[in-house]
CSV table of C-alpha atoms and ligand atoms in Angstrom, one decimal:
chain,number,residue,atom,x,y,z
A,1,MET,CA,-17.7,-23.6,-0.4
A,2,SER,CA,-16.9,-20.7,-2.8
A,3,PHE,CA,-17.5,-17.0,-2.3
A,4,ASP,CA,-21.0,-15.7,-3.2
A,5,PRO,CA,-20.6,-12.5,-5.2
A,6,SER,CA,-24.1,-11.3,-4.1
A,7,LEU,CA,-22.5,-10.6,-0.7
A,8,LEU,CA,-20.7,-7.7,-2.4
A,9,ALA,CA,-24.0,-6.4,-3.7
A,10,LYS,CA,-25.6,-6.7,-0.3
A,11,ALA,CA,-22.6,-5.2,1.7
A,12,ARG,CA,-23.7,-2.3,3.9
A,13,HIS,CA,-20.1,-1.3,4.9
A,14,LEU,CA,-17.4,-2.7,2.6
A,15,VAL,CA,-13.7,-2.4,3.5
A,16,VAL,CA,-11.1,-2.8,0.7
A,17,PHE,CA,-7.6,-3.5,2.1
A,18,THR,CA,-4.8,-3.4,-0.4
A,19,GLY,CA,-1.1,-4.3,-0.5
A,20,ALA,CA,1.7,-4.1,-3.1
A,21,GLY,CA,-0.1,-6.7,-5.3
A,22,ILE,CA,-2.8,-4.2,-6.4
A,23,SER,CA,-0.1,-2.1,-8.0
A,24,ALA,CA,1.9,-5.0,-9.5
A,25,GLU,CA,-0.1,-4.9,-12.8
A,26,SER,CA,0.8,-1.2,-13.1
A,27,GLY,CA,4.5,-2.3,-13.2
A,28,ILE,CA,5.4,-1.4,-9.7
A,29,PRO,CA,7.5,-4.2,-8.2
A,30,THR,CA,6.1,-5.8,-5.0
A,31,PHE,CA,8.3,-6.4,-2.0
A,32,ARG,CA,8.7,-10.2,-2.1
A,33,ASP,CA,6.9,-12.3,-4.6
A,34,ARG,CA,8.9,-11.6,-7.7
A,35,LEU,CA,12.6,-12.3,-8.3
A,36,SER,CA,13.2,-8.6,-9.0
A,37,GLY,CA,11.1,-7.7,-5.9
A,38,LEU,CA,12.5,-4.7,-4.0
A,39,TRP,CA,13.1,-6.9,-0.9
A,40,GLU,CA,15.0,-9.4,-2.9
A,41,ARG,CA,17.2,-6.8,-4.4
A,42,TYR,CA,17.9,-4.8,-1.2
A,43,GLU,CA,17.5,-5.5,2.5
A,44,ALA,CA,14.3,-3.7,3.4
A,45,SER,CA,15.7,-3.1,6.9
A,46,GLU,CA,18.7,-1.4,5.2
A,47,LEU,CA,16.6,0.9,3.0
A,48,ALA,CA,13.1,1.4,4.5
A,49,SER,CA,14.4,2.4,8.0
A,50,ALA,CA,15.8,5.5,9.8
A,51,GLU,CA,19.1,3.6,10.5
A,52,GLY,CA,19.5,2.8,6.8
A,53,PHE,CA,18.9,6.4,5.9
A,54,ARG,CA,21.4,7.6,8.6
A,55,ARG,CA,24.0,5.1,7.4
A,56,ASP,CA,23.7,5.8,3.7
A,57,PRO,CA,21.2,8.7,2.9
A,58,ALA,CA,22.2,8.8,-0.8
A,59,LEU,CA,21.4,5.0,-1.3
A,60,VAL,CA,18.1,5.3,0.5
A,61,TRP,CA,17.1,8.5,-1.2
A,62,GLY,CA,18.1,7.1,-4.6
A,63,TRP,CA,15.9,4.0,-4.0
A,64,TYR,CA,12.9,6.2,-3.2
A,65,GLU,CA,13.6,8.5,-6.1
A,66,TRP,CA,13.6,5.4,-8.4
A,67,ARG,CA,10.3,4.3,-6.9
A,68,ARG,CA,8.9,7.8,-7.3
A,69,THR,CA,9.8,7.8,-11.0
A,70,LEU,CA,8.3,4.3,-11.4
A,71,VAL,CA,5.0,5.5,-9.9
A,72,HIS,CA,5.2,8.8,-11.8
A,73,HIS,CA,5.3,6.9,-15.1
A,74,ALA,CA,2.9,4.2,-14.1
A,75,GLN,CA,-0.9,4.1,-14.7
A,76,PRO,CA,-3.7,2.8,-12.4
A,77,ASN,CA,-4.7,-0.7,-13.6
A,78,PRO,CA,-8.2,-2.3,-13.9
A,79,GLY,CA,-7.9,-3.4,-10.2
A,80,HIS,CA,-7.5,0.2,-9.0
A,81,GLN,CA,-10.3,1.3,-11.4
A,82,ALA,CA,-12.7,-1.4,-10.1
A,83,ILE,CA,-12.1,-0.3,-6.5
A,84,ALA,CA,-12.8,3.3,-7.5
A,85,ARG,CA,-16.1,2.2,-9.1
A,86,LEU,CA,-17.1,0.2,-6.0
A,87,ALA,CA,-17.5,3.5,-4.0
A,88,ALA,CA,-20.6,4.3,-6.0
A,89,LEU,CA,-22.0,0.8,-5.8
A,90,VAL,CA,-22.1,0.2,-2.1
A,91,PRO,CA,-23.6,2.3,0.7
A,92,LYS,CA,-20.3,2.7,2.5
A,93,LEU,CA,-16.7,1.9,1.5
A,94,THR,CA,-13.5,2.3,3.5
A,95,LEU,CA,-10.3,2.0,1.4
A,96,ILE,CA,-7.2,1.1,3.5
A,97,THR,CA,-3.9,0.7,1.7
A,98,GLN,CA,-0.4,-0.3,2.8
A,99,ASN,CA,0.9,1.2,-0.4
A,100,VAL,CA,2.8,4.5,-0.6
A,101,ASP,CA,1.9,5.1,-4.3
A,102,ASP,CA,-1.0,7.3,-5.4
A,103,LEU,CA,-2.5,4.9,-7.9
A,104,HIS,CA,-5.7,4.5,-6.0
A,105,GLU,CA,-6.2,8.3,-6.0
A,106,ARG,CA,-5.3,8.5,-9.7
A,107,ALA,CA,-7.9,5.8,-10.4
A,108,GLY,CA,-10.5,8.1,-8.7
A,109,SER,CA,-10.7,6.6,-5.2
A,110,ARG,CA,-11.0,9.3,-2.5
A,111,GLU,CA,-9.9,9.3,1.1
A,112,ALA,CA,-7.7,6.2,1.0
A,113,LEU,CA,-6.3,5.5,4.4
A,114,HIS,CA,-2.5,5.3,3.8
A,115,LEU,CA,-1.3,3.2,6.8
A,116,HIS,CA,2.4,3.5,5.7
A,117,GLY,CA,2.4,7.1,4.4
A,118,ARG,CA,3.0,8.3,0.9
A,119,LEU,CA,5.9,8.6,-1.5
A,120,ASP,CA,4.7,12.0,-2.8
A,121,ALA,CA,5.1,13.7,0.5
A,122,LEU,CA,8.5,14.7,2.0
A,123,ARG,CA,9.6,15.9,5.4
A,124,CYS,CA,12.8,16.9,7.0
A,125,PHE,CA,14.7,14.1,8.7
A,126,ALA,CA,16.1,16.6,11.3
A,127,CYS,CA,13.3,19.0,12.2
A,128,THR,CA,10.5,16.8,10.8
A,129,ARG,CA,8.7,19.8,9.3
A,130,PRO,CA,7.1,18.9,5.9
A,131,ALA,CA,9.0,20.0,2.8
A,132,LEU,CA,7.2,22.9,1.0
A,133,GLU,CA,8.0,22.0,-2.5
A,134,ILE,CA,8.5,18.4,-3.9
A,135,PRO,CA,11.5,18.3,-6.3
A,136,LYS,CA,10.7,16.6,-9.6
A,137,PRO,CA,12.1,13.0,-9.4
A,138,ASP,CA,15.1,12.1,-11.5
A,139,GLU,CA,14.7,9.6,-14.2
A,140,PRO,CA,14.6,5.9,-13.0
A,141,ASN,CA,18.0,4.3,-12.5
A,142,GLU,CA,17.8,1.3,-10.2
A,143,GLY,CA,19.7,1.7,-7.0
A,144,ARG,CA,21.5,4.8,-8.1
A,145,ARG,CA,22.7,6.9,-5.1
A,146,VAL,CA,21.3,10.4,-5.1
A,147,GLU,CA,22.1,12.9,-2.4
A,148,PRO,CA,18.8,14.0,-0.6
A,149,PRO,CA,17.7,17.6,-1.0
A,150,ARG,CA,18.0,19.9,2.0
A,151,CYS,CA,15.3,21.4,4.3
A,152,THR,CA,14.9,25.1,3.5
A,153,ARG,CA,14.5,25.9,7.2
A,154,CYS,CA,17.2,23.9,9.0
A,155,ASN,CA,19.3,22.5,6.1
A,156,GLY,CA,18.6,19.0,7.3
A,157,LYS,CA,18.2,16.1,4.8
A,158,LEU,CA,14.7,15.5,3.4
A,159,ARG,CA,13.2,12.0,3.6
A,160,PRO,CA,10.0,10.5,2.2
A,161,SER,CA,7.0,10.8,4.5
A,162,VAL,CA,6.5,7.0,4.6
A,163,VAL,CA,6.5,4.8,7.7
A,164,TRP,CA,9.8,3.0,8.0
A,165,PHE,CA,10.3,-0.3,9.8
A,166,GLY,CA,10.6,0.4,13.5
A,167,GLU,CA,8.5,3.6,13.1
A,168,GLN,CA,5.0,4.0,14.4
A,169,LEU,CA,2.1,4.1,12.0
A,170,PRO,CA,0.0,7.4,12.1
A,171,GLY,CA,-2.2,6.7,15.1
A,172,ASP,CA,-5.3,8.4,13.7
A,173,VAL,CA,-5.1,6.5,10.4
A,174,LEU,CA,-4.5,3.2,12.2
A,175,ARG,CA,-7.4,3.7,14.6
A,176,ALA,CA,-9.8,4.6,11.7
A,177,ALA,CA,-8.6,1.5,9.8
A,178,PHE,CA,-9.2,-0.8,12.9
A,179,THR,CA,-12.6,0.7,13.5
A,180,ALA,CA,-13.7,0.2,9.9
A,181,ALA,CA,-12.4,-3.4,10.0
A,182,GLU,CA,-14.5,-4.1,13.2
A,183,GLU,CA,-17.6,-2.4,11.8
A,184,CYS,CA,-17.7,-3.7,8.2
A,185,ASP,CA,-19.7,-6.7,7.0
A,186,LEU,CA,-17.4,-7.6,4.1
A,187,LEU,CA,-13.6,-7.0,3.7
A,188,LEU,CA,-11.7,-7.6,0.5
A,189,SER,CA,-8.0,-8.2,1.2
A,190,ILE,CA,-6.2,-7.6,-2.1
A,191,GLY,CA,-2.6,-8.3,-3.1
A,192,THR,CA,-1.0,-8.5,0.3
A,193,SER,CA,1.3,-11.2,1.8
A,194,GLY,CA,0.0,-10.4,5.3
A,195,VAL,CA,3.5,-10.2,6.8
A,196,VAL,CA,3.9,-6.6,7.9
A,197,GLU,CA,2.4,-5.7,11.3
A,198,PRO,CA,0.3,-4.1,12.5
A,199,ALA,CA,-1.4,-3.7,9.1
A,200,ALA,CA,-1.7,-7.5,8.9
A,201,ARG,CA,-4.2,-7.4,11.8
A,202,ILE,CA,-6.9,-5.8,9.7
A,203,PRO,CA,-8.4,-8.8,8.0
A,204,ARG,CA,-8.1,-10.7,11.3
A,205,LEU,CA,-10.0,-8.0,13.1
A,206,ALA,CA,-12.8,-8.0,10.5
A,207,LEU,CA,-13.1,-11.8,10.7
A,208,ALA,CA,-13.2,-11.8,14.5
A,209,ALA,CA,-15.9,-9.1,14.5
A,210,GLY,CA,-18.1,-11.4,12.3
A,211,ALA,CA,-17.4,-10.0,8.8
A,212,THR,CA,-16.8,-12.1,5.7
A,213,VAL,CA,-13.3,-11.8,4.3
A,214,LEU,CA,-12.4,-12.5,0.7
A,215,HIS,CA,-8.7,-12.6,-0.2
A,216,LEU,CA,-7.7,-11.8,-3.8
A,217,ASN,CA,-4.1,-12.9,-4.5
A,218,THR,CA,-2.1,-14.5,-7.3
A,219,GLN,CA,-0.8,-17.0,-4.7
A,220,PRO,CA,-3.1,-19.3,-2.7
A,221,VAL,CA,-4.1,-17.9,0.6
A,222,ALA,CA,-4.9,-20.3,3.5
A,223,VAL,CA,-8.4,-19.6,4.8
A,224,GLN,CA,-10.4,-21.0,7.8
A,225,GLY,CA,-14.0,-21.2,8.9
A,226,GLU,CA,-17.1,-20.5,6.9
A,227,ARG,CA,-16.6,-16.8,6.5
A,228,GLU,CA,-13.2,-16.6,4.9
A,229,PHE,CA,-12.6,-17.2,1.2
A,230,ALA,CA,-9.8,-16.8,-1.3
A,231,LEU,CA,-9.8,-16.3,-5.1
A,232,ALA,CA,-6.5,-17.0,-6.9
A,233,GLY,CA,-5.5,-14.7,-9.8
A,234,PRO,CA,-4.4,-11.2,-10.7
A,235,ALA,CA,-6.5,-8.5,-9.0
A,236,GLY,CA,-6.8,-6.6,-12.3
A,237,GLU,CA,-8.8,-9.5,-13.7
A,238,LEU,CA,-10.6,-10.8,-10.6
A,239,LEU,CA,-12.0,-7.5,-9.4
A,240,PRO,CA,-13.8,-6.4,-12.7
A,241,ALA,CA,-15.2,-10.0,-12.9
A,242,LEU,CA,-16.4,-9.8,-9.3
A,243,LEU,CA,-18.2,-6.5,-9.9
A,244,ARG,CA,-19.9,-7.8,-13.0
A,245,GLN,CA,-21.1,-10.9,-11.1
A,246,ALA,CA,-22.3,-8.8,-8.2
A,247,PHE,CA,-23.8,-5.7,-10.0
A,248,GLY,CA,-24.3,-6.7,-13.6
A,249,ALA,CA,-22.5,-6.5,-16.9
A,250,ASP,CA,-21.9,-2.8,-16.9
A,251,ALA,CA,-20.6,-2.5,-13.3
B,1,BV8,C1,6.1,-0.9,14.0
B,1,BV8,C2,6.5,2.0,3.7
B,1,BV8,C3,6.5,-0.5,16.3
B,1,BV8,C4,7.9,2.1,3.4
B,1,BV8,C5,6.3,-0.2,4.8
B,1,BV8,C6,10.2,-9.0,13.6
B,1,BV8,C7,11.4,-8.4,13.4
B,1,BV8,C8,11.6,-7.0,13.1
B,1,BV8,C9,10.4,-6.2,13.1
B,1,BV8,C10,9.2,-6.9,13.3
B,1,BV8,C11,9.1,-8.2,13.5
B,1,BV8,N1,7.8,-8.5,13.7
B,1,BV8,C12,7.1,-7.4,13.5
B,1,BV8,C13,7.9,-6.4,13.3
B,1,BV8,C14,7.6,-5.0,13.1
B,1,BV8,C15,7.6,-4.6,11.6
B,1,BV8,C16,7.2,-5.8,10.7
B,1,BV8,O1,6.1,-6.1,10.5
B,1,BV8,N2,8.2,-6.4,10.0
B,1,BV8,C17,7.9,-7.5,9.1
B,1,BV8,C18,9.0,-7.5,8.0
B,1,BV8,C19,8.0,-8.8,9.9
B,1,BV8,N3,6.7,-3.6,11.5
B,1,BV8,C20,7.1,-2.3,11.7
B,1,BV8,O2,8.2,-2.0,11.9
B,1,BV8,C21,6.0,-1.3,11.7
B,1,BV8,N4,6.2,-0.4,12.8
B,1,BV8,O3,5.9,-2.1,14.3
B,1,BV8,O4,6.5,0.0,15.0
B,1,BV8,C22,6.7,0.7,17.2
B,1,BV8,C23,6.0,0.8,18.3
B,1,BV8,C24,6.2,1.8,19.2
B,1,BV8,C25,7.1,2.8,18.9
B,1,BV8,C26,7.9,2.7,17.7
B,1,BV8,C27,7.7,1.6,16.8
B,1,BV8,C28,6.1,-0.4,10.4
B,1,BV8,C29,5.8,-1.3,9.2
B,1,BV8,C30,5.7,-0.4,8.0
B,1,BV8,C31,6.9,-0.6,7.1
B,1,BV8,N5,6.8,0.2,5.9
B,1,BV8,N6,6.1,0.6,3.7
B,1,BV8,C32,8.2,1.7,1.9
B,1,BV8,O5,7.2,1.4,1.2
B,1,BV8,O6,9.3,1.8,1.5
B,1,BV8,S1,5.8,-1.8,4.6
B,1,BV8,C33,6.0,-2.3,3.0
B,1,BV8,O7,6.1,-3.7,3.0
B,1,BV8,C34,4.8,-2.0,2.1
B,1,BV8,O8,4.2,-0.8,2.4
B,1,BV8,C35,3.9,-3.1,2.4
B,1,BV8,O9,3.0,-2.8,3.4
B,1,BV8,C36,4.8,-4.2,2.9
B,1,BV8,C37,4.9,-5.3,1.9
B,1,BV8,O10,3.7,-6.0,2.1
B,1,BV8,P1,2.6,-6.2,1.0
B,1,BV8,O11,1.9,-5.0,0.7
B,1,BV8,O12,1.8,-7.4,1.4
B,1,BV8,O13,3.4,-6.6,-0.3
B,1,BV8,P2,4.2,-7.9,-0.5
B,1,BV8,O14,5.2,-7.7,-1.6
B,1,BV8,O15,4.7,-8.5,0.8
B,1,BV8,O16,3.1,-9.0,-1.1
B,1,BV8,C38,2.5,-8.7,-2.3
B,1,BV8,C39,1.4,-9.8,-2.4
B,1,BV8,O17,0.6,-9.5,-3.6
B,1,BV8,C40,1.9,-11.2,-2.5
B,1,BV8,O18,1.1,-12.0,-1.6
B,1,BV8,C41,1.6,-11.6,-4.0
B,1,BV8,O19,1.3,-12.9,-4.1
B,1,BV8,C42,0.5,-10.7,-4.3
B,1,BV8,N7,0.4,-10.3,-5.7
B,1,BV8,C43,1.4,-10.0,-6.6
B,1,BV8,N8,0.8,-9.7,-7.8
B,1,BV8,C44,-0.5,-9.7,-7.6
B,1,BV8,C45,-0.8,-10.1,-6.3
B,1,BV8,N9,-2.1,-10.2,-5.9
B,1,BV8,C46,-3.1,-9.9,-6.8
B,1,BV8,N10,-2.8,-9.5,-8.0
B,1,BV8,C47,-1.6,-9.4,-8.5
B,1,BV8,N11,-1.4,-8.9,-9.8
B,2,ZN,ZN1,14.5,20.9,8.8
């Protein structure tokens, strides 16, 4: 049985849950599914972790600087834009993202719940206080080592305010995400491999609470039961088509 687009038009509370795949068509490498994927190129545990930063701060800071410049030069794609339009088409929308880029915001989405923090915020690795000014990122140069800037208060090294592996997700954001997943009647899970915990629990929570879940992914996604569906294809094409089917040609 295939997904009925009218469910989107009838949704009272829609949750949109995104992963790295929603930014792929903006030219931001995902973590696993492409040969040049960041995780293929580096050990994620080596780079996206406090131990990695302690061991080689210049390599980790250089990786984040490269990613910040990629995002800085990237544009939101039709997938991000369709999600931004959805907010005006349904009574209530909660956007939850695993991504640390600001492409949802630049597409016009407001109040995205960033489970894993954001690249464009920095804090001190030593005293944890937020950095007051964000240095302009250097030009992209994959894997170049760059010494991290220093905290103006304690001279500690600055780090990106993202959630590294082994670090806890911000409790208030995670609770808001879980609550939305349990309250919604429809959840779109877009561009995520569903590997990273606890974020990967979100579609499962929605399904268990009786919602319908639709996965949008270039790869096939295994679904079970009569309330879980999957569409295979790029989000930048599937989402605009879904809005047209649900809300009419000019949605
Ligand atoms: C925690 C910020 C506990 C940083 C990220 C076993 C061993 C070791 C650890 C664990 C383990 N089991 C569980 C863990 C814990 C660990 C974890 O889940 N590890 C995984 C690898 C197994 N989790 C943690 O450590 C979390 N913290 O558990 O803390 C704790 C408790 C108490 C006290 C202290 C600690 C923290 C996890 C957060 C890590 N940080 N990001 C940064 O970005 O640098 S996660 C990072 O990877 C991304 O943010 C993203 O969330 C994730 C990658 O996942 P996806 O978004 O799904 O992206 P991916 O590339 O995987 O997939 C892309 C998908 O898109 C693919 O399916 C592809 O087919 C599809 N696609 C591609 N193109 C398109 C598309 N779809 C549609 N359209 C397209 N065009
Ligand atoms: Zn400091």
